[in-house]
Coordinates of C-alpha atoms in Angstrom, one line a residue:
M1 CA 16.7 -19.0 -12.0
T2 CA 15.3 -22.1 -13.6
D3 CA 14.8 -22.4 -17.3
A4 CA 11.4 -24.2 -16.7
V5 CA 9.7 -21.0 -15.8
P6 CA 8.2 -19.5 -19.0
Q7 CA 8.5 -15.7 -20.2
S8 CA 5.5 -13.4 -20.1
R9 CA 4.7 -10.5 -22.4
Y10 CA 3.6 -8.5 -19.4
T11 CA 5.8 -6.4 -17.3
L12 CA 3.6 -5.2 -14.5
E13 CA 5.3 -1.8 -15.0
R14 CA 3.5 -0.2 -18.1
P15 CA 0.8 2.4 -17.1
E16 CA -1.5 0.8 -19.6
E17 CA -1.4 -2.4 -17.6
A18 CA -2.3 -0.7 -14.4
I19 CA -5.5 0.6 -15.8
D20 CA -7.4 -2.8 -16.3
P21 CA -5.1 -5.4 -14.2
Q22 CA -8.0 -7.7 -13.7
S23 CA -8.0 -8.9 -17.2
I24 CA -4.2 -9.5 -17.0
Y25 CA -4.6 -11.3 -13.9
R26 CA -7.2 -13.5 -15.3
E27 CA -5.0 -14.4 -18.3
L28 CA -2.1 -15.2 -15.9
R29 CA -4.1 -17.4 -13.8
D30 CA -5.6 -19.3 -16.7
N31 CA -2.6 -19.7 -18.9
A32 CA 0.5 -18.9 -17.0
P33 CA 0.2 -19.1 -13.3
V34 CA 3.8 -19.1 -12.8
V35 CA 5.8 -16.9 -15.2
Q36 CA 8.8 -14.5 -15.6
L37 CA 8.3 -10.9 -16.2
S38 CA 10.4 -8.8 -18.7
G39 CA 10.2 -5.2 -17.5
R40 CA 13.2 -2.8 -16.7
S41 CA 13.2 -3.8 -12.9
T42 CA 11.3 -6.9 -13.1
T43 CA 13.3 -9.0 -15.6
G44 CA 13.6 -12.6 -14.3
T45 CA 11.3 -12.0 -11.5
I46 CA 8.8 -14.9 -11.1
T47 CA 5.2 -14.0 -10.7
I48 CA 2.6 -16.4 -9.0
S49 CA -1.0 -15.4 -9.5
R50 CA -3.4 -18.0 -8.3
H51 CA -5.0 -17.6 -4.8
E52 CA -3.9 -21.0 -3.4
D53 CA -0.2 -20.2 -4.6
V54 CA -0.3 -16.7 -3.3
M55 CA -1.7 -18.0 0.2
S56 CA 1.1 -20.5 0.3
A57 CA 3.8 -18.2 -0.4
L58 CA 2.2 -15.6 2.3
R59 CA 2.1 -18.4 5.0
T60 CA 5.6 -20.0 4.4
P61 CA 8.2 -17.4 5.3
D62 CA 10.7 -20.2 5.6
V63 CA 10.3 -20.7 1.9
Y64 CA 9.3 -17.4 0.6
S65 CA 11.5 -14.9 2.6
S66 CA 11.0 -11.2 3.0
D67 CA 14.7 -10.8 3.2
S68 CA 15.9 -7.3 2.0
S69 CA 17.4 -8.9 -1.3
A70 CA 13.8 -9.4 -2.3
V71 CA 13.4 -5.8 -3.4
Q72 CA 15.6 -2.7 -3.5
I73 CA 13.9 0.2 -1.9
G74 CA 17.2 2.2 -1.0
N75 CA 17.7 0.7 2.6
I76 CA 21.2 -0.2 3.8
R77 CA 20.0 -2.6 6.6
P78 CA 16.9 -4.9 6.6
L79 CA 13.9 -2.9 7.5
V80 CA 12.2 -4.2 10.8
P81 CA 9.8 -5.9 10.8
L82 CA 9.1 -6.0 7.0
Q83 CA 12.3 -7.5 6.0
V84 CA 13.3 -10.0 8.7
D85 CA 11.4 -13.2 9.0
P86 CA 10.3 -15.4 12.1
P87 CA 11.3 -15.8 14.9
H88 CA 13.3 -12.4 14.8
H89 CA 10.3 -10.8 13.1
S90 CA 7.7 -11.9 15.7
K91 CA 9.7 -10.2 18.6
H92 CA 9.7 -6.8 16.9
R93 CA 6.1 -7.1 15.7
K94 CA 4.9 -7.8 19.3
A95 CA 6.6 -4.6 20.2
L96 CA 5.0 -2.5 17.4
D97 CA 1.5 -3.9 17.2
P98 CA 0.2 -1.9 20.3
L99 CA 1.0 1.3 18.3
F100 CA -1.5 0.4 15.6
A101 CA -4.1 -1.4 17.8
P102 CA -7.8 -0.5 17.0
K103 CA -8.3 1.2 20.5
Q104 CA -5.3 3.4 19.6
M105 CA -6.9 4.5 16.2
V106 CA -10.0 5.8 18.2
K107 CA -7.7 8.4 19.7
Y108 CA -6.6 9.7 16.3
E109 CA -10.1 9.7 14.5
P110 CA -11.0 13.3 15.7
R111 CA -7.9 14.7 14.2
V112 CA -8.4 12.7 10.9
R113 CA -12.0 14.1 10.9
E114 CA -11.0 17.6 11.6
L115 CA -8.3 17.5 8.7
I116 CA -10.5 15.9 6.1
R117 CA -13.4 18.6 6.8
E118 CA -10.7 21.4 6.3
L119 CA -9.7 20.0 3.1
I120 CA -13.2 19.5 1.8
D121 CA -14.0 23.0 2.7
E122 CA -11.4 24.3 0.4
V123 CA -13.0 22.7 -2.7
A124 CA -16.7 21.7 -1.9
D125 CA -18.0 25.2 -3.5
Q126 CA -15.8 24.9 -6.5
G127 CA -17.7 22.2 -8.0
H128 CA -14.5 20.3 -9.2
C129 CA -11.1 19.2 -8.0
N130 CA -8.1 17.1 -8.6
F131 CA -8.9 14.7 -5.9
H132 CA -5.3 13.4 -5.6
E133 CA -4.0 16.7 -5.0
A134 CA -6.7 18.2 -2.9
I135 CA -7.7 15.3 -0.5
A136 CA -6.0 11.9 -1.1
E137 CA -2.4 12.9 -0.9
P138 CA -2.5 15.7 1.9
L139 CA -4.9 13.7 4.3
P140 CA -2.9 10.6 5.1
S141 CA 0.4 12.3 4.6
T142 CA -0.3 15.1 7.1
I143 CA -1.7 12.6 9.6
F144 CA 1.2 10.1 9.3
L145 CA 3.8 12.9 9.5
E146 CA 2.1 14.1 12.7
L147 CA 1.9 10.6 14.1
L148 CA 5.4 9.7 13.3
G149 CA 6.9 12.9 14.4
L150 CA 8.2 14.5 11.3
P151 CA 7.6 18.2 10.4
V152 CA 4.4 18.6 8.4
S153 CA 5.8 21.7 6.9
R154 CA 8.2 19.6 4.8
V155 CA 5.6 17.3 3.3
D156 CA 6.4 18.1 -0.3
E157 CA 9.9 17.3 0.3
F158 CA 9.0 13.9 1.9
L159 CA 6.6 13.1 -0.7
A160 CA 9.1 13.6 -3.4
L161 CA 11.4 11.4 -1.5
K162 CA 8.9 8.7 -1.3
D163 CA 8.2 9.0 -4.9
G164 CA 11.9 8.7 -5.5
I165 CA 12.0 5.2 -4.0
I166 CA 8.6 3.9 -5.3
R167 CA 8.4 5.5 -8.6
P168 CA 11.9 6.7 -9.8
P169 CA 11.9 7.8 -13.4
A170 CA 14.5 5.2 -14.3
R171 CA 15.2 3.9 -17.8
S172 CA 17.0 0.9 -16.8
L173 CA 17.5 -1.4 -13.8
E174 CA 21.0 0.1 -13.2
E175 CA 19.7 3.6 -13.3
R176 CA 16.7 2.7 -10.9
Y177 CA 19.2 1.2 -8.5
E178 CA 21.3 4.4 -8.4
M179 CA 18.3 6.7 -8.1
V180 CA 16.8 4.5 -5.3
K181 CA 20.0 4.2 -3.4
A182 CA 20.7 8.0 -3.6
T183 CA 17.1 8.8 -2.5
G184 CA 17.5 6.3 0.3
Q185 CA 20.4 8.2 1.7
K186 CA 18.3 11.4 1.9
I187 CA 15.6 9.6 3.7
Y188 CA 18.1 8.3 6.3
A189 CA 19.5 11.7 6.8
V190 CA 16.1 13.2 7.5
L191 CA 15.3 10.3 10.1
E192 CA 18.6 10.2 11.8
E193 CA 18.3 14.0 12.4
V194 CA 14.8 13.4 14.0
V195 CA 15.7 10.2 15.9
E196 CA 18.6 12.0 17.5
A197 CA 16.4 14.8 18.7
R198 CA 13.9 12.4 20.1
M199 CA 16.5 10.5 22.0
A200 CA 17.5 13.7 23.6
E201 CA 13.8 14.8 24.2
R202 CA 10.8 12.6 23.9
Q203 CA 7.5 13.9 22.4
D204 CA 4.0 12.5 21.9
D205 CA 4.9 10.7 18.7
F206 CA 5.5 7.2 17.2
L207 CA 9.3 7.8 17.1
S208 CA 9.4 8.4 20.8
T209 CA 7.3 5.4 21.5
I210 CA 9.5 3.3 19.6
I211 CA 12.7 4.6 21.2
D212 CA 11.3 3.4 24.5
A213 CA 10.0 0.0 23.2
K214 CA 11.7 -3.2 24.2
V215 CA 12.3 -6.5 22.5
D216 CA 13.2 -9.4 24.8
G217 CA 13.5 -6.9 27.5
Q218 CA 16.2 -4.9 25.6
P219 CA 15.7 -1.4 24.2
L220 CA 15.9 -1.1 20.4
S221 CA 19.2 0.1 18.9
R222 CA 19.4 3.5 17.2
D223 CA 19.7 1.9 14.0
D224 CA 16.5 -0.2 14.6
V225 CA 14.6 3.0 15.4
V226 CA 15.8 4.6 12.1
D227 CA 15.0 1.5 10.1
I228 CA 11.5 1.3 11.4
G229 CA 11.0 5.0 10.7
Y230 CA 12.3 4.3 7.1
L231 CA 9.5 1.7 6.6
F232 CA 6.8 3.9 8.2
F233 CA 8.0 6.7 6.0
L234 CA 7.4 4.7 2.7
A235 CA 4.2 3.0 3.9
G236 CA 2.5 5.9 5.6
L237 CA 3.1 8.4 2.7
D238 CA 1.6 6.3 -0.1
T239 CA -0.6 3.5 0.5
V240 CA -3.6 5.0 1.9
S241 CA -3.4 7.8 -0.7
A242 CA -3.7 5.2 -3.4
S243 CA -6.3 3.3 -1.8
L244 CA -8.6 6.3 -1.4
E245 CA -8.0 7.3 -5.0
C246 CA -8.8 3.7 -6.3
I247 CA -12.1 3.6 -4.2
V248 CA -13.3 7.1 -5.1
A249 CA -12.3 6.6 -8.9
Y250 CA -14.5 3.4 -8.8
L251 CA -17.4 5.1 -7.1
A252 CA -17.3 8.2 -9.6
Q253 CA -17.6 5.6 -12.5
N254 CA -20.4 3.6 -11.0
P255 CA -23.1 5.8 -9.8
G256 CA -25.2 3.2 -8.3
H257 CA -22.5 2.2 -5.9
R258 CA -21.7 5.8 -5.1
Q259 CA -25.4 6.6 -4.4
R260 CA -25.7 3.8 -2.0
V261 CA -22.5 5.0 -0.2
A262 CA -23.8 8.6 -0.1
D263 CA -27.2 7.4 1.2
D264 CA -26.1 5.0 3.6
P265 CA -22.8 5.8 5.6
A266 CA -23.2 2.5 7.4
V267 CA -22.2 0.6 4.2
I268 CA -19.1 2.3 3.9
P269 CA -16.8 -0.2 6.0
H270 CA -18.2 -2.9 3.6
A271 CA -17.6 -0.8 0.5
I272 CA -14.0 -0.1 1.7
E273 CA -13.3 -4.0 2.1
E274 CA -15.0 -4.9 -1.1
L275 CA -13.0 -2.2 -3.1
L276 CA -9.8 -3.1 -1.5
R277 CA -10.4 -6.4 -2.7
Y278 CA -11.5 -5.6 -6.2
E279 CA -9.1 -2.6 -6.9
S280 CA -6.3 -3.9 -5.0
P281 CA -4.3 -0.5 -4.8
V282 CA -1.3 -2.6 -3.3
P283 CA -1.3 -5.5 -5.9
V284 CA 2.0 -7.1 -5.3
V285 CA 4.4 -8.0 -2.5
P286 CA 7.9 -9.1 -3.3
R287 CA 9.7 -12.3 -1.8
I288 CA 12.8 -14.4 -2.4
T289 CA 13.0 -17.9 -2.2
A290 CA 15.1 -19.4 0.7
T291 CA 14.9 -22.9 -0.5
E292 CA 14.1 -24.8 -3.8
T293 CA 10.2 -25.1 -4.2
E294 CA 7.7 -25.7 -6.7
V295 CA 4.6 -24.0 -7.8
A296 CA 1.9 -25.4 -10.1
G297 CA 4.3 -28.1 -11.1
C298 CA 7.0 -25.6 -11.9
P299 CA 10.4 -25.9 -10.3
I300 CA 11.8 -22.8 -8.8
S301 CA 15.3 -22.5 -7.5
A302 CA 16.6 -21.0 -4.3
G303 CA 17.4 -17.3 -4.4
S304 CA 14.6 -16.5 -7.0
R305 CA 12.8 -13.2 -6.8
I306 CA 9.2 -13.6 -6.6
T307 CA 6.3 -11.3 -7.2
V308 CA 3.3 -12.5 -5.2
L309 CA 0.2 -11.1 -7.1
L310 CA -2.2 -10.1 -4.2
G311 CA -4.5 -8.4 -6.8
S312 CA -4.9 -11.6 -8.8
A313 CA -5.6 -13.7 -5.7
N314 CA -8.2 -11.1 -4.7
T315 CA -10.0 -11.8 -8.1
D316 CA -9.4 -15.5 -8.5
E317 CA -12.6 -17.2 -9.5
R318 CA -11.2 -20.5 -8.0
F319 CA -11.6 -19.0 -4.6
W320 CA -14.3 -16.2 -4.9
D321 CA -17.8 -16.3 -5.9
N322 CA -18.4 -13.8 -8.6
P323 CA -15.0 -12.2 -8.1
N324 CA -15.5 -9.4 -11.0
E325 CA -18.7 -8.3 -9.3
V326 CA -18.3 -5.5 -6.7
D327 CA -20.8 -6.6 -4.0
F328 CA -20.9 -4.4 -0.9
D329 CA -23.1 -7.1 0.6
R330 CA -20.3 -10.0 0.1
E331 CA -20.9 -12.2 3.1
S332 CA -17.2 -13.3 3.5
N333 CA -14.5 -11.0 2.4
K334 CA -11.1 -12.4 3.4
H335 CA -9.2 -10.2 0.7
L336 CA -5.5 -9.7 0.6
G337 CA -5.6 -6.0 0.3
F338 CA -3.3 -5.6 3.3
G339 CA -1.2 -8.8 2.4
G340 CA -1.3 -11.8 4.7
G341 CA 0.5 -14.2 6.9
V342 CA 3.1 -12.9 9.5
H343 CA 3.8 -9.9 7.4
R344 CA 0.3 -8.7 7.1
C345 CA 0.1 -4.9 7.1
L346 CA 1.0 -3.3 10.4
G347 CA -1.0 -0.2 9.7
S348 CA -4.4 -1.9 8.5
H349 CA -6.4 -0.5 11.3
L350 CA -5.0 3.1 10.7
A351 CA -5.8 2.8 7.0
R352 CA -9.2 1.5 7.5
M353 CA -10.0 4.4 9.8
E354 CA -8.6 7.1 7.5
L355 CA -10.5 5.7 4.6
R356 CA -13.7 5.2 6.4
V357 CA -13.6 8.9 7.9
A358 CA -12.6 10.3 4.5
L359 CA -15.5 8.8 2.7
E360 CA -18.0 9.6 5.3
E361 CA -17.0 13.2 5.4
W362 CA -16.7 13.5 1.5
H363 CA -20.0 11.9 0.8
A364 CA -21.7 14.1 3.4
R365 CA -20.5 17.2 1.4
V366 CA -20.2 16.1 -2.1
P367 CA -22.6 13.2 -2.5
D368 CA -23.0 13.5 -6.3
Y369 CA -19.7 13.6 -8.4
G370 CA -18.2 12.0 -11.4
L371 CA -15.1 12.2 -13.5
A372 CA -14.3 15.1 -15.7
D373 CA -15.6 15.0 -19.2
G374 CA -13.3 13.0 -21.5
L375 CA -10.9 12.1 -18.5
E376 CA -8.7 9.0 -19.0
L377 CA -7.4 8.0 -15.7
R378 CA -3.6 7.3 -15.3
Y379 CA -2.8 4.5 -12.8
S380 CA 0.8 4.3 -11.8
P381 CA 2.2 0.7 -12.1
G382 CA 2.9 -0.9 -8.7
I383 CA 1.0 0.8 -6.2
R384 CA -2.0 2.2 -8.1
Q385 CA -1.8 5.9 -7.4
I386 CA -4.1 8.2 -9.7
D387 CA -2.5 11.6 -9.9
N388 CA -5.0 13.0 -12.4
L389 CA -8.2 12.0 -10.6
E390 CA -10.3 15.2 -11.8
L391 CA -13.7 15.1 -10.2
V392 CA -16.7 17.4 -11.0
W393 CA -20.0 17.8 -9.1

């Protein structure tokens, strides 16, 4: 780590920082586009925040590697394809991309629509709900467990394991490491049991398809299948929930935008893209420098942990016109809500479909809603989940 990188008063770990991250992003871009954080799990991590520098990091995996040392999420081997770089990455991505192709998502839409209607039926006549508990968490969690091939009956157990990796209640970096490591072993045990069963007897699910996939003409190893499942487990049980919560929370607080979505369902895909840009529910991705490099005139040594601020790039006035205005008619919206470069989110088409269907069905039944009186939303740091999203209508 080079002494040339200044220290920041921000940690990107405090809940209060997650409420209004846009103002923090702006301050970082303007005054400290390359800076070291000082949180419990981010001490020494270098953050880059300007759109130009973020894009450079995403597009140069030979410099900004996604190697497993970039972040500790409880895994014992690199998670394919997230934590491997080209050319190894490209071969696995080619085998997995067809699982999440747009034409595949069409097949799953009826089930998503059926489930969201069932969930809405349970609360529509009540006039209120905790949107996180009633809709945003059970919808994508149920769908993804069904697709992956894990038992939906254990959803509460799996959500707790997911949170044990993403949001462990640790008081120090060392405690966080131990918690994450222990949780990771539990996730491996679940996946190894299911993969073993699928190897003996295939079913109509992702794990069975992955077992039969080939890379360079060779089947994946058992460990590869488990590792891919581990990655899917974490991504599929959190990011869509957080995205749906951030979108609905914004609409609940901005009745003009909400009314437009309710009046014209055709605008919903545009609203999703714009709010993924502005809210950036997944605001950062980790990297580690494979070589010495330089950002904004600041030298960075090899082996430095990097936090790439997607959320800041998504609101950088150096790139965007009127970035702090939420405009559903924005002509060009090349946001980084799903990341960018070779590691762009594998499940982006599934996420978009789930978000679109959920917003269509919700606004068809509950078009006029807002936050409960006096509610102060709690956004989790990192992935911006809102577990107290209390709505009234």
